[in-house]
CSV table of C-alpha atoms in Angstrom, one decimal:
chain,number,residue,atom,x,y,z
A,422,PRO,CA,76.2,130.7,32.1
A,423,LEU,CA,74.3,131.9,29.1
A,424,ASP,CA,74.8,135.5,29.7
A,425,SER,CA,75.2,137.8,32.7
A,426,LEU,CA,71.6,137.1,33.9
A,427,GLN,CA,70.8,133.5,32.9
A,428,GLY,CA,72.4,130.1,33.1
A,429,VAL,CA,71.7,126.4,33.0
A,430,ARG,CA,72.3,123.9,36.0
A,431,ALA,CA,72.3,120.1,35.4
A,432,ARG,CA,72.2,117.3,38.0
A,433,LEU,CA,73.2,113.8,37.0
A,434,LEU,CA,71.7,110.8,38.9
A,435,ASN,CA,73.6,107.6,39.5
A,436,LEU,CA,70.8,105.1,40.1
A,437,ARG,CA,73.1,102.3,40.9
A,438,ALA,CA,74.9,104.3,43.7
A,439,GLU,CA,71.6,105.3,45.3
A,440,THR,CA,70.4,101.7,45.3
A,441,VAL,CA,73.6,100.4,46.9
A,442,GLY,CA,73.4,103.2,49.5
A,443,SER,CA,69.8,102.4,50.5
A,444,GLN,CA,70.7,98.7,50.7
A,445,LEU,CA,73.6,99.6,52.9
A,446,TYR,CA,71.3,101.5,55.3
A,447,TYR,CA,69.0,98.5,55.4
A,448,LEU,CA,71.9,96.2,56.1
A,449,LEU,CA,73.2,98.4,59.0
A,450,GLY,CA,69.7,98.6,60.4
A,451,THR,CA,69.4,94.8,60.3
A,452,VAL,CA,72.8,94.3,62.0
A,453,ALA,CA,71.8,96.7,64.7
A,454,GLY,CA,68.5,94.9,65.2
A,455,PHE,CA,70.4,91.6,65.5
A,456,PHE,CA,72.7,93.2,68.1
A,457,PHE,CA,69.7,94.5,70.1
A,458,LEU,CA,68.0,91.1,69.8
A,459,ALA,CA,71.2,89.3,71.0
A,460,PHE,CA,71.5,91.8,73.9
A,461,GLY,CA,67.9,91.2,74.9
A,462,ILE,CA,68.3,87.4,74.8
A,463,ALA,CA,71.5,87.6,76.9
A,464,LYS,CA,69.8,89.9,79.4
A,465,GLN,CA,66.9,87.5,79.7
A,466,VAL,CA,69.2,84.5,80.2
A,467,ASP,CA,71.0,86.5,82.9
A,468,ILE,CA,67.7,87.3,84.6
A,469,ILE,CA,66.7,83.6,84.5
A,470,ARG,CA,70.1,82.6,85.9
A,471,ARG,CA,69.8,85.1,88.8
A,472,GLN,CA,66.3,83.9,89.5
A,473,ASP,CA,67.5,80.3,89.6
A,474,LYS,CA,70.4,81.3,92.0
A,475,LEU,CA,68.0,83.2,94.2
A,476,SER,CA,65.6,80.3,94.3
A,477,GLN,CA,68.5,78.0,95.2
A,478,MET,CA,69.7,80.4,97.9
A,479,ARG,CA,66.2,80.5,99.4
A,480,GLU,CA,66.0,76.7,99.3
A,481,ASP,CA,69.4,76.4,101.0
A,482,PHE,CA,68.4,79.0,103.6
A,483,SER,CA,65.2,77.2,104.4
A,484,TYR,CA,67.0,73.9,104.7
A,485,ALA,CA,69.7,75.5,107.0
A,486,MET,CA,67.1,77.2,109.2
A,487,VAL,CA,65.1,74.0,109.6
A,488,HIS,CA,68.2,72.0,110.2
A,489,ASP,CA,69.6,74.5,112.8
A,490,MET,CA,66.2,74.8,114.6
A,491,LYS,CA,65.5,71.1,114.6
A,492,THR,CA,68.1,70.3,117.2
A,493,PRO,CA,67.0,72.8,119.9
A,494,ILE,CA,63.4,72.0,119.3
A,495,SER,CA,64.0,68.3,119.7
A,496,THR,CA,66.0,69.1,122.9
A,497,LEU,CA,63.2,71.2,124.3
A,498,LEU,CA,60.7,68.5,123.6
A,499,MET,CA,62.9,65.8,125.3
A,500,ALA,CA,63.5,68.0,128.3
A,501,VAL,CA,59.8,68.8,128.7
A,502,ARG,CA,58.8,65.2,128.5
A,503,ASN,CA,61.4,64.2,131.1
A,504,LEU,CA,60.2,66.9,133.5
A,505,ARG,CA,56.5,66.1,132.9
A,506,SER,CA,57.1,62.3,133.5
A,507,GLY,CA,58.0,63.0,137.1
A,508,ARG,CA,61.1,60.8,136.9
A,509,LEU,CA,63.3,63.7,137.9
A,510,ASP,CA,61.3,64.8,141.0
A,511,ALA,CA,63.6,62.8,143.3
A,512,LYS,CA,66.7,64.1,141.5
A,513,PRO,CA,66.9,67.9,142.0
A,514,GLU,CA,70.3,68.2,140.4
A,515,ARG,CA,69.2,66.5,137.2
A,516,LYS,CA,66.0,68.6,137.3
A,517,ARG,CA,68.0,71.8,137.5
A,518,GLU,CA,70.2,70.7,134.6
A,519,HIS,CA,67.0,70.1,132.5
A,520,PHE,CA,65.7,73.6,133.3
A,521,ASP,CA,69.1,75.1,132.4
A,522,LEU,CA,68.9,73.2,129.1
A,523,LEU,CA,65.5,74.5,128.4
A,524,GLU,CA,66.6,78.1,129.0
A,525,LYS,CA,69.8,77.6,126.9
A,526,GLU,CA,67.9,76.2,123.9
A,527,SER,CA,65.1,78.7,124.1
A,528,LEU,CA,67.7,81.5,124.1
A,529,HIS,CA,69.3,79.9,121.0
A,530,LEU,CA,66.0,79.9,119.1
A,531,LEU,CA,65.4,83.5,120.2
A,532,ASP,CA,68.8,84.5,119.0
A,533,LEU,CA,68.2,82.9,115.5
A,534,THR,CA,64.8,84.7,115.3
A,535,ASN,CA,66.2,88.1,116.4
A,536,ARG,CA,69.1,87.8,113.9
A,537,VAL,CA,66.7,87.3,110.9
A,538,LEU,CA,64.4,90.1,112.1
A,539,THR,CA,67.4,92.5,112.7
A,540,LEU,CA,68.7,91.9,109.1
A,541,SER,CA,65.2,92.6,107.7
A,542,LYS,CA,65.1,95.9,109.7
A,543,MET,CA,68.5,96.8,108.4
A,544,GLU,CA,67.5,96.2,104.8
A,545,HIS,CA,64.5,98.5,105.2
A,546,HIS,CA,66.5,101.1,107.1
A,547,GLN,CA,64.2,100.7,110.2
A,548,LEU,CA,66.9,99.9,112.7
A,549,LEU,CA,67.4,102.5,115.4
A,550,LEU,CA,70.9,102.6,117.0
A,551,ASP,CA,71.5,103.8,120.5
A,552,LYS,CA,75.1,105.0,120.1
A,553,ASP,CA,77.3,106.2,122.9
A,554,TRP,CA,80.9,105.9,124.1
A,555,HIS,CA,81.6,102.4,125.5
A,556,PRO,CA,84.8,100.7,126.9
A,557,LEU,CA,85.9,97.8,124.7
A,558,ARG,CA,87.8,95.7,127.2
A,559,PRO,CA,84.8,94.5,129.3
A,560,VAL,CA,82.9,93.4,126.2
A,561,VAL,CA,86.0,91.6,124.7
A,562,ASP,CA,86.7,89.9,128.1
A,563,GLU,CA,83.1,88.7,128.3
A,564,LEU,CA,83.2,87.3,124.8
A,565,ILE,CA,86.5,85.5,125.4
A,566,GLN,CA,85.0,84.0,128.6
A,567,VAL,CA,81.9,82.8,126.8
A,568,PHE,CA,83.8,81.2,123.8
A,569,GLU,CA,86.5,79.6,126.0
A,570,ALA,CA,83.7,77.9,127.9
A,571,LYS,CA,81.9,76.5,124.9
A,572,ALA,CA,84.8,75.9,122.5
A,573,ALA,CA,85.0,72.2,121.4
A,574,LYS,CA,88.7,72.5,120.7
A,575,PRO,CA,91.7,74.1,122.3
A,576,VAL,CA,91.6,77.9,121.8
A,577,THR,CA,94.0,80.6,122.8
A,578,PHE,CA,92.9,84.3,122.9
A,579,SER,CA,95.2,87.3,122.9
A,580,THR,CA,94.3,91.0,122.9
A,581,ASP,CA,95.9,94.3,121.9
A,582,LEU,CA,93.3,97.0,122.6
A,583,GLN,CA,95.1,100.2,121.8
A,584,ALA,CA,91.8,102.0,121.3
A,585,GLU,CA,90.1,101.6,124.7
A,586,ALA,CA,86.6,103.0,123.8
A,587,VAL,CA,84.3,103.1,120.8
A,588,TYR,CA,81.3,105.2,119.8
A,589,ALA,CA,78.6,102.6,118.9
A,590,ASP,CA,75.5,100.7,119.9
A,591,MET,CA,77.3,98.1,122.0
A,592,GLU,CA,74.5,95.6,121.8
A,593,PHE,CA,74.8,95.2,118.0
A,594,LEU,CA,78.6,95.7,118.0
A,595,LYS,CA,78.9,92.9,120.5
A,596,GLU,CA,76.8,90.6,118.4
A,597,ALA,CA,78.9,91.4,115.3
A,598,LEU,CA,82.2,90.6,117.2
A,599,SER,CA,80.6,87.4,118.5
A,600,ASN,CA,79.9,86.4,114.9
A,601,LEU,CA,83.5,87.0,113.9
A,602,ILE,CA,84.9,85.0,116.8
A,603,ASP,CA,82.4,82.2,116.2
A,604,ASN,CA,83.5,82.0,112.5
A,605,ALA,CA,87.1,81.9,113.7
A,606,LEU,CA,86.4,78.8,115.8
A,607,LYS,CA,84.2,77.1,113.2
A,608,TYR,CA,86.6,77.5,110.2
A,609,SER,CA,89.8,76.6,112.2
A,610,LYS,CA,92.3,73.8,112.5
A,611,ASP,CA,92.8,71.4,115.5
A,612,THR,CA,94.0,74.3,117.7
A,613,VAL,CA,92.7,77.8,117.4
A,614,GLU,CA,94.5,81.1,118.0
A,615,VAL,CA,92.4,84.2,118.0
A,616,ARG,CA,93.8,87.7,118.3
A,617,ILE,CA,91.4,90.7,119.0
A,618,ALA,CA,93.0,94.1,118.5
A,619,SER,CA,91.8,97.7,118.3
A,620,ARG,CA,93.4,101.0,117.2
A,621,GLN,CA,92.6,104.5,116.2
A,622,GLU,CA,93.5,105.4,112.6
A,623,GLY,CA,92.3,108.0,110.1
A,624,GLY,CA,89.3,109.1,112.1
A,625,PHE,CA,88.2,105.5,112.6
A,626,VAL,CA,88.3,103.0,115.5
A,627,ARG,CA,89.4,99.7,113.9
A,628,ILE,CA,88.5,96.5,115.7
A,629,SER,CA,90.1,93.3,114.2
A,630,VAL,CA,89.6,89.6,114.8
A,631,ARG,CA,92.4,87.4,113.4
A,632,ASP,CA,92.6,83.6,113.5
A,633,ASN,CA,95.0,80.9,112.3
A,634,GLY,CA,92.3,79.0,110.4
A,635,ILE,CA,91.8,77.5,107.0
A,636,GLY,CA,91.6,80.9,105.2
A,637,ILE,CA,89.2,82.1,102.5
A,638,PRO,CA,89.8,81.7,98.8
A,639,LEU,CA,90.5,85.0,97.0
A,640,SER,CA,87.7,84.3,94.6
A,641,ALA,CA,85.2,84.1,97.5
A,642,GLN,CA,86.3,87.2,99.4
A,643,ARG,CA,84.1,89.4,97.3
A,644,THR,CA,80.9,87.5,98.0
A,645,ILE,CA,81.3,86.3,101.6
A,646,PHE,CA,79.4,89.3,102.9
A,647,ASP,CA,76.4,88.6,100.7
A,648,LYS,CA,73.2,87.3,102.2
A,649,PHE,CA,73.0,83.5,102.5
A,650,GLU,CA,76.6,83.2,101.1
A,651,ARG,CA,78.8,80.6,102.7
A,652,VAL,CA,82.3,79.4,102.0
A,653,LEU,CA,82.2,75.6,102.6
A,654,PRO,CA,85.6,74.0,103.5
A,655,ARG,CA,86.9,71.7,100.8
A,656,ASP,CA,87.3,68.0,101.5
A,657,ASP,CA,91.0,67.9,101.3
A,658,GLY,CA,91.5,65.0,103.8
A,659,SER,CA,92.4,67.4,106.6
A,660,GLY,CA,89.5,66.3,108.7
A,661,GLN,CA,87.8,69.7,108.6
A,662,LYS,CA,84.1,69.1,109.4
A,663,LYS,CA,81.2,70.8,107.6
A,664,VAL,CA,79.8,73.7,109.6
A,665,SER,CA,76.2,74.6,110.1
A,666,GLY,CA,74.8,78.1,109.6
A,667,PHE,CA,72.5,80.3,107.5
A,668,GLY,CA,75.1,82.4,105.7
A,669,LEU,CA,73.9,85.4,107.7
A,670,GLY,CA,76.7,86.1,110.1
A,671,LEU,CA,79.0,88.1,107.9
A,672,ASN,CA,76.1,89.8,106.3
A,673,TYR,CA,75.0,90.8,109.8
A,674,VAL,CA,78.4,92.2,110.5
A,675,MET,CA,78.5,94.2,107.3
A,676,ASN,CA,75.0,95.7,107.8
A,677,VAL,CA,75.7,96.6,111.5
A,678,THR,CA,78.9,98.3,110.5
A,679,ARG,CA,77.2,100.2,107.7
A,680,GLU,CA,74.4,101.4,110.0
A,681,HIS,CA,77.2,102.9,112.2
A,682,GLY,CA,78.6,104.7,109.2
A,683,GLY,CA,81.6,102.5,108.9
A,684,TYR,CA,82.8,99.5,106.8
A,685,VAL,CA,84.2,96.0,107.3
A,686,SER,CA,87.2,94.5,105.4
A,687,VAL,CA,88.9,91.1,105.2
A,688,GLU,CA,92.4,89.9,104.6
A,689,SER,CA,93.0,86.2,104.3
A,690,VAL,CA,95.5,83.7,103.0
A,691,GLN,CA,94.3,80.1,102.4
A,692,GLY,CA,95.8,77.7,105.0
A,693,ARG,CA,97.3,80.5,107.1
A,694,PHE,CA,94.9,83.1,108.5
A,695,SER,CA,91.8,85.3,108.2
A,696,GLU,CA,91.5,88.8,109.6
A,697,PHE,CA,88.3,90.8,109.7
A,698,THR,CA,88.4,94.5,110.6
A,699,ILE,CA,85.4,96.6,111.6
A,700,SER,CA,86.1,100.3,111.1
A,701,LEU,CA,83.7,102.6,113.0
A,702,PRO,CA,83.9,106.4,112.7
A,703,GLU,CA,84.8,108.3,115.7
A,704,SER,CA,82.0,110.5,117.0
A,705,LEU,CA,81.8,113.9,115.3
A,706,THR,CA,80.8,115.4,118.6
A,707,PRO,CA,82.9,113.4,121.1
A,708,GLY,CA,81.3,113.0,124.5
A,709,PRO,CA,83.1,112.3,127.8
A,710,SER,CA,85.4,109.4,127.8
A,711,PRO,CA,84.6,106.3,129.9
A,712,LYS,CA,87.1,107.4,132.5
A,713,GLU,CA,85.5,110.9,132.7
A,714,ARG,CA,82.1,109.2,133.2
A,715,GLY,CA,83.6,107.2,136.1
A,716,GLU,CA,83.5,103.8,134.3
A,717,GLY,CA,86.5,101.8,135.3
A,718,MET,CA,88.7,100.6,132.5
A,719,GLU,CA,91.3,98.0,133.1
A,720,SER,CA,94.7,98.3,131.5
A,721,GLU,CA,96.1,95.3,129.6
């Protein structure tokens, strides 16, 4: 201060400090730029890896579909040629067997086609479910009868149906259960034990299919429900044969369960068992039970 009214203010500049400060800002900007560049490169590599995986999955799916369709198509052609040749005209029993074979393989091809179309509708949320109360036992008994007839190895079924009815579209639920039982037979040992159970718990009807098969590795249990994903048995000298399929069965089960507002879970120990559980919500507005509607329900 010079007096009560005037004064002098001075500002000293450190040119070296200002230069170092500006260089530090440039350095930080450069480091941040390198981080962004590295992140972009890593992201691009991840995208390329995902595209390669998707391409490989499509190739595997195409191969599996062609392989799975080749056998029924070849069988159809063989049966048609035999029938057309006239050699079976004098053998009515053999002729009937060929017609049965034609029907069976045609239904197999239709089932494969419908499964792919159903999954496509589910992904686009175009699937319409016709849900109602249905008894479980007749459906389970029918599936057991079918798989006992076509099983290529000794199989024993047991049931524990504590929940007698379920609110669902039975056509799709039956196909989902069929996929689970089919997997239990495919990924099994020399003798198969399958247990089908149901119970009511926490507002859900839980339907489980348990086997004594080869089990699923813990690392694969997170991805087995993905589309085209398959867990191939390891060649450990146990004689387990490779199984055919598209990798769509469990994805179908998951999507059907989700469309019903439920979820599917898995519990498995390698070499001991696998248990899949479909949990479907009970109807918010329960209708009459199967007994009240006059549908007979057998007791176990």
